[in-house]
PDB file of C-alpha atoms in Angstrom:
ATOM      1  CA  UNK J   1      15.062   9.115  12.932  1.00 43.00           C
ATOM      2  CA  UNK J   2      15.734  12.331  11.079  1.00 42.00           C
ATOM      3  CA  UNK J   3      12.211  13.963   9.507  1.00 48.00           C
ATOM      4  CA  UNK J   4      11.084  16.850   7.771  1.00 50.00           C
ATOM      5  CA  UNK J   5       7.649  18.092   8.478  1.00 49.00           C
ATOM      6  CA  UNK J   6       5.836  20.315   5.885  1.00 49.00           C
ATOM      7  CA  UNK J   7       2.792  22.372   5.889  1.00 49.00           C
ATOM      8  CA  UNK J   8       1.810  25.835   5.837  1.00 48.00           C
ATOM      9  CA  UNK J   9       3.320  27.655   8.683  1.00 51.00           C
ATOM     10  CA  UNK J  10       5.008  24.398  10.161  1.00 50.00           C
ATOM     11  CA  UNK J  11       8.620  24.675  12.179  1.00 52.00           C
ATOM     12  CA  UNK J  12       9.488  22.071  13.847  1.00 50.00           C
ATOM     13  CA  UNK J  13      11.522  24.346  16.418  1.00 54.00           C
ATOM     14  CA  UNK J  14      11.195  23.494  19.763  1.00 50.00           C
ATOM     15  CA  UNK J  15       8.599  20.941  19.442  1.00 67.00           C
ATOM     16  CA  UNK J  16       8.394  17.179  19.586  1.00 73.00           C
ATOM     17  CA  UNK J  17       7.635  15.155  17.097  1.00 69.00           C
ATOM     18  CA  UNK J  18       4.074  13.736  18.903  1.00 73.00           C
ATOM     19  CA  UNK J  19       2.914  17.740  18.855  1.00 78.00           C
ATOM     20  CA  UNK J  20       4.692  17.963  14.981  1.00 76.00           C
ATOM     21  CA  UNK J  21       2.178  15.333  13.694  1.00 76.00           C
ATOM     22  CA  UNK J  22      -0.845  16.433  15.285  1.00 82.00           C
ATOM     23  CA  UNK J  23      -0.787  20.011  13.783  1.00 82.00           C
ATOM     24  CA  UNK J  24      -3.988  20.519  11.688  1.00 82.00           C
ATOM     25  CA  UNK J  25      -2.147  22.688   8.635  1.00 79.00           C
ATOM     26  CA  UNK J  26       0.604  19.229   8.372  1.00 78.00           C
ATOM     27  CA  UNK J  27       0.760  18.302   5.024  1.00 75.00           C
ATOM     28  CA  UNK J  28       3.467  16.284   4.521  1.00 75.00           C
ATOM     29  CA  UNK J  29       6.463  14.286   6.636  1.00 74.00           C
ATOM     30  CA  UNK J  30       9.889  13.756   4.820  1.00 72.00           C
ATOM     31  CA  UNK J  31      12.305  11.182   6.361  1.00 68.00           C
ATOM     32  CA  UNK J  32      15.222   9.202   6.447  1.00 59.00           C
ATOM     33  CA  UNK J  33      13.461   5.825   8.374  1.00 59.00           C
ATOM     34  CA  UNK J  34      11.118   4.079   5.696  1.00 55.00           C
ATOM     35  CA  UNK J  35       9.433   2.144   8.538  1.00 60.00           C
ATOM     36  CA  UNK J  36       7.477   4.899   9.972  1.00 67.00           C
ATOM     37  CA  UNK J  37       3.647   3.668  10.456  1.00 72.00           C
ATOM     38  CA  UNK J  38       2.175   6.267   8.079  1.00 72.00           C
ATOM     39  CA  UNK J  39      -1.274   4.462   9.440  1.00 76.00           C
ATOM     40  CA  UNK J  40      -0.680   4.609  12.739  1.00 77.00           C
ATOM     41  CA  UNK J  41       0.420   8.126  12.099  1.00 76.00           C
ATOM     42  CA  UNK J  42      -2.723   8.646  10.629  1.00 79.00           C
ATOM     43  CA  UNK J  43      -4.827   7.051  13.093  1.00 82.00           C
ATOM     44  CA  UNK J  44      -3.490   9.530  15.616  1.00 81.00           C
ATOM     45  CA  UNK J  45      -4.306  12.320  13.815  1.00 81.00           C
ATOM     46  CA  UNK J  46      -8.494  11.222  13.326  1.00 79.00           C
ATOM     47  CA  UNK J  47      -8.389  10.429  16.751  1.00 81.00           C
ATOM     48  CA  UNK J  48      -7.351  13.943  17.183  1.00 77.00           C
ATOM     49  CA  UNK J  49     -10.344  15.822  16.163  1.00 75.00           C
ATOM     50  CA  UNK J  50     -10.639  14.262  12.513  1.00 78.00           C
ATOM     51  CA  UNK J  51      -7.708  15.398  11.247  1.00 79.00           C
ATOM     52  CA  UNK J  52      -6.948  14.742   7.493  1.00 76.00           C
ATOM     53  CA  UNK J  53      -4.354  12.454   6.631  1.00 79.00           C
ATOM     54  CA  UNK J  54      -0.969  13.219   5.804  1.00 76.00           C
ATOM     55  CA  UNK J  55       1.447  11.580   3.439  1.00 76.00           C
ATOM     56  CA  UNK J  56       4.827  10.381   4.750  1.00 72.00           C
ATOM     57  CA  UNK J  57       7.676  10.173   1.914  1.00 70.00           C
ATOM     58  CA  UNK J  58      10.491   7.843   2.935  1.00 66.00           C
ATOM     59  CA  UNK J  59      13.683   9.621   0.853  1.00 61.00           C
ATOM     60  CA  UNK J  60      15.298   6.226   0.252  1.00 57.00           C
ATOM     61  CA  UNK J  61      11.536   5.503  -1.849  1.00 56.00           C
ATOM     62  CA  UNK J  62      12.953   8.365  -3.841  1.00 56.00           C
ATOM     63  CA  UNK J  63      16.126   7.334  -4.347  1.00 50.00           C
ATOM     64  CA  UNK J  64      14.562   3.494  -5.125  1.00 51.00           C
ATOM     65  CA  UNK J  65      12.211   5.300  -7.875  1.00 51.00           C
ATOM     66  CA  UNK J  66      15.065   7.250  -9.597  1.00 51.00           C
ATOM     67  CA  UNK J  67      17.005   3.983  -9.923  1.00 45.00           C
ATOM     68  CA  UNK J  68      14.294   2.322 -10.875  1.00 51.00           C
ATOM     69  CA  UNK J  69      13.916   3.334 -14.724  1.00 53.00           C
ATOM     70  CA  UNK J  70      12.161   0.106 -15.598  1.00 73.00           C
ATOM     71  CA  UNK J  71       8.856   1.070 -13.587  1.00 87.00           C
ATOM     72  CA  UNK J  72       5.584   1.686 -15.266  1.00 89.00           C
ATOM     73  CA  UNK J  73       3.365   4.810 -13.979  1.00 88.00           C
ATOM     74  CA  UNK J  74      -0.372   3.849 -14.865  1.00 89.00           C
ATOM     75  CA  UNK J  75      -0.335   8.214 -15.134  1.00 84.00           C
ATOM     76  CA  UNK J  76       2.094   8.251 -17.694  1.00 85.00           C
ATOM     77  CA  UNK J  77      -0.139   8.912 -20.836  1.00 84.00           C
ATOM     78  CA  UNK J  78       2.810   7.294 -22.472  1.00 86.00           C
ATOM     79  CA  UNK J  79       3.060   4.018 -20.114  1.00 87.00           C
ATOM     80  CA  UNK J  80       3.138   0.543 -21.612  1.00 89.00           C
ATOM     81  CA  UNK J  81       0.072  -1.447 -20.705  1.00 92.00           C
ATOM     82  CA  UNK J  82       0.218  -3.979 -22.591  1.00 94.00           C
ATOM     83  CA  UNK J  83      -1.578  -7.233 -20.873  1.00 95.00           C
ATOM     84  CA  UNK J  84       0.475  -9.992 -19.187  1.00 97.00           C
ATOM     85  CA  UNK J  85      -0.582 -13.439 -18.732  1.00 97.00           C
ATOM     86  CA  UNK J  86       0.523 -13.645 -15.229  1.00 98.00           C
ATOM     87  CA  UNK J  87      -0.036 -10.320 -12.826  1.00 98.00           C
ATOM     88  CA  UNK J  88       1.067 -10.246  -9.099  1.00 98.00           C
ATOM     89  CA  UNK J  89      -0.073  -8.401  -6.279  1.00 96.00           C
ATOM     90  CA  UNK J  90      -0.341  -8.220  -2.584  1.00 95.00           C
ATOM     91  CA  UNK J  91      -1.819  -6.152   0.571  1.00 92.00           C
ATOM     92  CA  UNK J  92      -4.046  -6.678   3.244  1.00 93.00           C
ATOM     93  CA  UNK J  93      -7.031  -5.955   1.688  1.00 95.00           C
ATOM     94  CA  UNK J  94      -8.572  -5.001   5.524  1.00 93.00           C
ATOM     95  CA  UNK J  95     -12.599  -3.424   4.818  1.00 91.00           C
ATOM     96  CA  UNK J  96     -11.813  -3.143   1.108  1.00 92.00           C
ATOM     97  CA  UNK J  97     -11.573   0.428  -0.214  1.00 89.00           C
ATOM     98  CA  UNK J  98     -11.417   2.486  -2.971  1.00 87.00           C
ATOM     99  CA  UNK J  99      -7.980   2.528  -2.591  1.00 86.00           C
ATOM    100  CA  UNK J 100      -8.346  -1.270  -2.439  1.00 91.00           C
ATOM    101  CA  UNK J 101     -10.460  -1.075  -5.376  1.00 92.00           C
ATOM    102  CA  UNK J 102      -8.169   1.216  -7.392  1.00 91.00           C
ATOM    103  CA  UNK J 103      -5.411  -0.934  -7.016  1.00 93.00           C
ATOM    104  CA  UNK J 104      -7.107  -4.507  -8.169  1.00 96.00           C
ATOM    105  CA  UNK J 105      -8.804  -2.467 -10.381  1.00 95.00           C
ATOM    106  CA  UNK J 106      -5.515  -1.596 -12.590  1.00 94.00           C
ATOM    107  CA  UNK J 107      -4.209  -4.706 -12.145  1.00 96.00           C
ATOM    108  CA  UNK J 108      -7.365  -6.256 -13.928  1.00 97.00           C
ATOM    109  CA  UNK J 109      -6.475  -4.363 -16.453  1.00 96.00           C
ATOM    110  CA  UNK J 110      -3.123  -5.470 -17.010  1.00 96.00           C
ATOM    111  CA  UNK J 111      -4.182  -9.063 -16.915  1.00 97.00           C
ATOM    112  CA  UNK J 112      -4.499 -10.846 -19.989  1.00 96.00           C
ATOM    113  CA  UNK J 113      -5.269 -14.226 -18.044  1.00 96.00           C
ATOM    114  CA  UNK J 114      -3.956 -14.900 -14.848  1.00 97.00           C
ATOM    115  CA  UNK J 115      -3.726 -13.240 -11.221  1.00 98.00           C
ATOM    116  CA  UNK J 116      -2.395 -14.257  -8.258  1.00 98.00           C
ATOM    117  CA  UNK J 117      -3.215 -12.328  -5.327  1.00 98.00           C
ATOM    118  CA  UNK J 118      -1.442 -12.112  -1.992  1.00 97.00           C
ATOM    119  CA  UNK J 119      -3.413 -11.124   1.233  1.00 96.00           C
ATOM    120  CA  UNK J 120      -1.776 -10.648   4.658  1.00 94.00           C
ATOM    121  CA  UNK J 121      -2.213 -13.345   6.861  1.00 95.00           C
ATOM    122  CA  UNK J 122      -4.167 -12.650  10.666  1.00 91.00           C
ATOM    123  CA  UNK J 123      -0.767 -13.342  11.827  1.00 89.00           C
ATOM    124  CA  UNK J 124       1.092 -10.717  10.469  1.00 88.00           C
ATOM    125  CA  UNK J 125      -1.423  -7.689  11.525  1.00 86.00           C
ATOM    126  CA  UNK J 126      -0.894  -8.073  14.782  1.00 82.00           C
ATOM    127  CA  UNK J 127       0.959  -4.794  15.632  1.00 83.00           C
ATOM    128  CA  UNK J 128      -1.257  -2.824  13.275  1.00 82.00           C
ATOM    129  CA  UNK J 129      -3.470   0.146  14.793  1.00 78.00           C
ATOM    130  CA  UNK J 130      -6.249  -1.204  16.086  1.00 81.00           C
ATOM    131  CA  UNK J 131      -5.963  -4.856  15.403  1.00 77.00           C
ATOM    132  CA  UNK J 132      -9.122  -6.356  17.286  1.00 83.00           C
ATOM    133  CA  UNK J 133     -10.857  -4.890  14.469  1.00 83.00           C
ATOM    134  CA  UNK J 134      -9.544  -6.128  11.272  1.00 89.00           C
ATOM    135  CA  UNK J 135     -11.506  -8.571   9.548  1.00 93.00           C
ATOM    136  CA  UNK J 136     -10.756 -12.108   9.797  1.00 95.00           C
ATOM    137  CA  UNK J 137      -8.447 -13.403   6.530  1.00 96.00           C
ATOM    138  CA  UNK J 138     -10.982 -15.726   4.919  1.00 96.00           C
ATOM    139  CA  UNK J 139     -13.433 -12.750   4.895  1.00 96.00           C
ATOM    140  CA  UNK J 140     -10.819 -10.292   3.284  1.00 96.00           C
ATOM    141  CA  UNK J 141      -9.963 -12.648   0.516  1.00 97.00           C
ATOM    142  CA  UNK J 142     -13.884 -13.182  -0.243  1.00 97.00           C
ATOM    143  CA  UNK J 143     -13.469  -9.564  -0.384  1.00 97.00           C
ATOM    144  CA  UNK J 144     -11.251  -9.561  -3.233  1.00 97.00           C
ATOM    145  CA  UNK J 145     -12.189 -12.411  -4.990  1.00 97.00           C
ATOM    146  CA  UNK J 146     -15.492 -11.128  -5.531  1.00 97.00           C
ATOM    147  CA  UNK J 147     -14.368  -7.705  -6.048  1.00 97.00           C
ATOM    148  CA  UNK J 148     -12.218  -9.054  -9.469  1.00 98.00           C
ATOM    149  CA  UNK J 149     -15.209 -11.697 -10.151  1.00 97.00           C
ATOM    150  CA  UNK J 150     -17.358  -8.386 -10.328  1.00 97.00           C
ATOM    151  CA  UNK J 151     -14.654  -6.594 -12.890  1.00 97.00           C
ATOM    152  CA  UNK J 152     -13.898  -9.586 -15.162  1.00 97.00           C
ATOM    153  CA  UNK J 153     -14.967 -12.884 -14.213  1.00 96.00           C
ATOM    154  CA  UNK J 154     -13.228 -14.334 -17.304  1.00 96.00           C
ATOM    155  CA  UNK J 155     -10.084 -13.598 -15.214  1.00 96.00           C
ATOM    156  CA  UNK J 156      -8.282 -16.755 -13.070  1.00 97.00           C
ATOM    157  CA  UNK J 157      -7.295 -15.253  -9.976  1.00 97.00           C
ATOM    158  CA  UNK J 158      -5.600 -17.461  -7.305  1.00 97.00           C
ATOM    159  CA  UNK J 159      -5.881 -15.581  -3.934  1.00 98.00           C
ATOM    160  CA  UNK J 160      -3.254 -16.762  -1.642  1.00 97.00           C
ATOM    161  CA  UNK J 161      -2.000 -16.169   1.932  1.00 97.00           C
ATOM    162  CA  UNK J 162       0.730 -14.789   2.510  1.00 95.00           C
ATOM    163  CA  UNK J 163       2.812 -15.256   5.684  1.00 94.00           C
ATOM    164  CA  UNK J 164       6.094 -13.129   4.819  1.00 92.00           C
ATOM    165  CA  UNK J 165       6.759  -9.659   3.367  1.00 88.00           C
ATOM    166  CA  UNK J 166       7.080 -11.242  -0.613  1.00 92.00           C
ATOM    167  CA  UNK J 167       4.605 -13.694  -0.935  1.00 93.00           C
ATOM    168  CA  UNK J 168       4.267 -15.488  -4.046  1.00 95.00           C
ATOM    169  CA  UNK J 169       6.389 -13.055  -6.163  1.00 96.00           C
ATOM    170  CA  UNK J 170       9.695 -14.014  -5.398  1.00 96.00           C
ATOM    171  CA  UNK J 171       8.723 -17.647  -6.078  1.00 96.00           C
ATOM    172  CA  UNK J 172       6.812 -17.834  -9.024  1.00 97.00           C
ATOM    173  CA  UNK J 173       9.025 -18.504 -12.290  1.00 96.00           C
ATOM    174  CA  UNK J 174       6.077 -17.725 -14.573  1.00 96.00           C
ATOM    175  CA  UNK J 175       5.068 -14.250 -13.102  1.00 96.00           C
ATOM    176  CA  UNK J 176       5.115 -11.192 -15.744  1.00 96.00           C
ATOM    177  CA  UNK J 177       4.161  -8.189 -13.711  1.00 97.00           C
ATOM    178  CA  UNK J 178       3.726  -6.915 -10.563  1.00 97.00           C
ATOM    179  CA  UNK J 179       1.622  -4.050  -9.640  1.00 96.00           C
ATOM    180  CA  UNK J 180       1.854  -2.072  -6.402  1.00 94.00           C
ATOM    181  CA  UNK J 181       1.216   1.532  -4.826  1.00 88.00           C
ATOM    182  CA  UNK J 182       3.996   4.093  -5.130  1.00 83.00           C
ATOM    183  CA  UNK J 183       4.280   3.095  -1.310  1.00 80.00           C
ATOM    184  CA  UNK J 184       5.894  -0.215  -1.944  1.00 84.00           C
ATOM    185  CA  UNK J 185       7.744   0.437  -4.614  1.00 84.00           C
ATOM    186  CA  UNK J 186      10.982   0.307  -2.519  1.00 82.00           C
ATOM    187  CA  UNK J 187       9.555  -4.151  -1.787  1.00 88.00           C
ATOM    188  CA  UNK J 188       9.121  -4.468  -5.182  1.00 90.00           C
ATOM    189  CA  UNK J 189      12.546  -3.152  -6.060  1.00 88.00           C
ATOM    190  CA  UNK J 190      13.703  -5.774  -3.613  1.00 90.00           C
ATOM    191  CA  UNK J 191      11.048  -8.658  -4.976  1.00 94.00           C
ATOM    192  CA  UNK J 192      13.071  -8.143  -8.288  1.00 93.00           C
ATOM    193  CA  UNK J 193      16.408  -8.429  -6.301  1.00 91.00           C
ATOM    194  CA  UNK J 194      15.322 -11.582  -4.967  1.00 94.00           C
ATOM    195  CA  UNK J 195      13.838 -12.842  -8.177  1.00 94.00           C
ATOM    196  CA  UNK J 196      17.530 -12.020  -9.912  1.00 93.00           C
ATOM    197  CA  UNK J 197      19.158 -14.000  -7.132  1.00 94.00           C
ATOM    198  CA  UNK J 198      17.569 -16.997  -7.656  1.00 94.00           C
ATOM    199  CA  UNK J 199      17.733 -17.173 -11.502  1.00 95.00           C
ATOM    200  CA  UNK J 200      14.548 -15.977 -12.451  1.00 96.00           C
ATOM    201  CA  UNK J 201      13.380 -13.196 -14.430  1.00 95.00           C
ATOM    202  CA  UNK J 202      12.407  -9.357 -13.095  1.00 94.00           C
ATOM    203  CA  UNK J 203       8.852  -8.859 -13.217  1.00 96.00           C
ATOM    204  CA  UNK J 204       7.780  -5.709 -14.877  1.00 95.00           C
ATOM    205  CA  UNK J 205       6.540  -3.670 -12.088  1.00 95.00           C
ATOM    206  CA  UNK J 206       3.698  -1.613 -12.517  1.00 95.00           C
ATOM    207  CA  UNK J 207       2.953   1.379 -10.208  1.00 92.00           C
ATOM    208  CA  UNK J 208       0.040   3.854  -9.462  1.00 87.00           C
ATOM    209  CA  UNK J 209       0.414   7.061  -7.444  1.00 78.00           C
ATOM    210  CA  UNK J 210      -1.050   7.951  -4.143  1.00 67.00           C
ATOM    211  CA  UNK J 211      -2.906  11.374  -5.754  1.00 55.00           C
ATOM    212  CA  UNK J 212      -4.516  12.634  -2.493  1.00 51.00           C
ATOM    213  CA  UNK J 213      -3.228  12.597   0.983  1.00 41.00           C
ATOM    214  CA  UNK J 214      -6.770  12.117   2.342  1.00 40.00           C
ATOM    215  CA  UNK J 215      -6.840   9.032   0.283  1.00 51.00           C
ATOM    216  CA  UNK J 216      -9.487   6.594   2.739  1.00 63.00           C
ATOM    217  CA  UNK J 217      -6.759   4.147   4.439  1.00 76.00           C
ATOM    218  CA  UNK J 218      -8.217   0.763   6.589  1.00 79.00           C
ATOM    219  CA  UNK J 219      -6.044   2.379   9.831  1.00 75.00           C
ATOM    220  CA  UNK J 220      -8.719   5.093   9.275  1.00 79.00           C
ATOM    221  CA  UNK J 221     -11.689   2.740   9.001  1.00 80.00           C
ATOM    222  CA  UNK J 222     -10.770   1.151  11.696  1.00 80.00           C
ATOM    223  CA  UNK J 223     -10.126   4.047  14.076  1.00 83.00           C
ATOM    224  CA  UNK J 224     -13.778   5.626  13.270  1.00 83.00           C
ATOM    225  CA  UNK J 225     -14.981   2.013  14.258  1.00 84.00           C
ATOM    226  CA  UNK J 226     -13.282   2.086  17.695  1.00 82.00           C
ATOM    227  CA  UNK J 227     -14.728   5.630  17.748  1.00 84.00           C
ATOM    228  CA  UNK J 228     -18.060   4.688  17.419  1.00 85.00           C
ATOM    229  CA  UNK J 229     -17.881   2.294  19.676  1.00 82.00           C
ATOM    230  CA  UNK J 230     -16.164   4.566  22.587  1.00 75.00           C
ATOM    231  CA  UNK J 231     -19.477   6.623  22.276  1.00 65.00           C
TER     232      UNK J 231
END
C-alpha cells in the first residue's frame, strides 16, 4: 500500500505507518488502496488518548468523482433536487448518528414517494472494530424506520437486509436515485455499472460531503463503549 500522510509538521521519514497514524497533528491520509479501514483507523487513534479523527482519501475515489460528471452534490447551490419516486440507500446504520441522520435526512428530501433502505446484515459486520458491540439488525432498522417515520411519515420506506455489498440497487428496475456519502461514491459508480449490464437504467446518484474529519463515526461509538467498560 502506497500512502500519503498529511498534517502539520508530519514526515513520514523513518517511521512506520502504526506510529504515522497515531500522531496527534494527522490530518489527513492519501492512498493508493481504497480498502483501508478508515474506522478501524479511527478507532486506534481514540483509543490513543482521544485522538480526533482523520479522513482517509482513496485517490482512485478521486479519479471515480472526476469521471463521474453525472453526480449530484447536495452543496452545490446549483444541484438538481428535484424529487424521485423511488430513492435508494444503504449502510449499517450501527447506534444511529448524526451522520446517520444527515444522510436519511437528504434522502427524505429527495423522495417524492418511495424509499427503500438497505441495512447491513449481523453477518457482514463481523470483522468490523469492535463487533460484540454493534447492535443487533432488527434493532438498527427500527432505528431507521422510525428515524424517516419522524421526518415524513407520508413517506413508504421499505427497509431491507442486505447480505452483499449492492443490495437492492442493482436489482430494482424502478429505482430513480441513489444517495450515498462522498465515501461510497466509488460503489455507486459500480451499482450503475452493474445496473447498465443488466439492461436497466443508471440511477441518478446523489452525494453529500464528509465536511468535518471529526465527523461522530459508529467505530467511534463503539470504541468509547468498550472504553467505558475497561474502566
Amino acid at each position: 500500500m502506497v500512502c500519503r500522510i498529511v498534517g502539520a509538521g508530519v514526515s513520514s521519514d523513518s517511521k512506520t505507518w502504526e506510529d504515522l497514524v497515531l500522531l496527534p497533528e494527522l490530518n489527513a491520509v492519501f492512498g493508493e488502496d481504497a480498502s483501508v479501514n478508515v474506522q478501524h483507523l479511527n478507532a486506534q487513534r481514540f483509543e490513543h488518548d482521544g485522538l480526533f479523527a482523520v479522513t482517509y482519501y482513496p485517490l482512485a475515489m478521486h479519479i471515480d468523482r472526476r469521471l463521474a460528471a453525472d453526480v449530484n452534490y447536495f452543496e452545490n447551490e446549483h444541484a438538481d433536487l428535484t424529487p424521485h419516486d423511488l430513492v435508494i440507500l444503504g449502510g449499517t446504520f450501527d447506534h444511529l448518528h448524526n451522520g446517520h441522520k444527515k444522510l436519511l435526512s437528504l434522502a427524505v428530501g429527495l423522495c417524492a414517494n418511495r424509499m427503500i433502505v438497505g441495512v447491513t446484515a449481523d453477518r457482514m459486520l463481523r470483522r468490523k472494530v469492535h463487533a460484540e458491540l454493534l447492535e443487533p439488525l432488527e434493532k438498527r432498522k427500527c432505528a431507521v424506520r422510525a428515524y424517516i417515520a419522524f421526518l415524513n411519515p407520508t413517506i413508504m420506506a421499505d427497509i431491507v437486509t442486505i447480505n452483499d455489498p449492492f443490495g437492492p440497487a442493482i436489482v430494482v428496475p424502478e429505482a430513480a436515485a441513489m444517495v450515498v456519502s462522498t465515501e461510497t461514491l466509488s460503489g455507486a459508480a459500480k451499482i450503475n455499472s452493474i445496473r447498465v449490464g443488466r439492461g436497466l437504467p443508471k440511477l441518478h446518484i446523489f452525494a453529500c460531503r464528509r465536511t468535518e474529519s471529526s465527523t461522530l463515526s459508529s467505530s467511534c461509538i463503539r470504541a468509547k463503549i468498550a472504553a467505558s467498560r475497561s474502566h
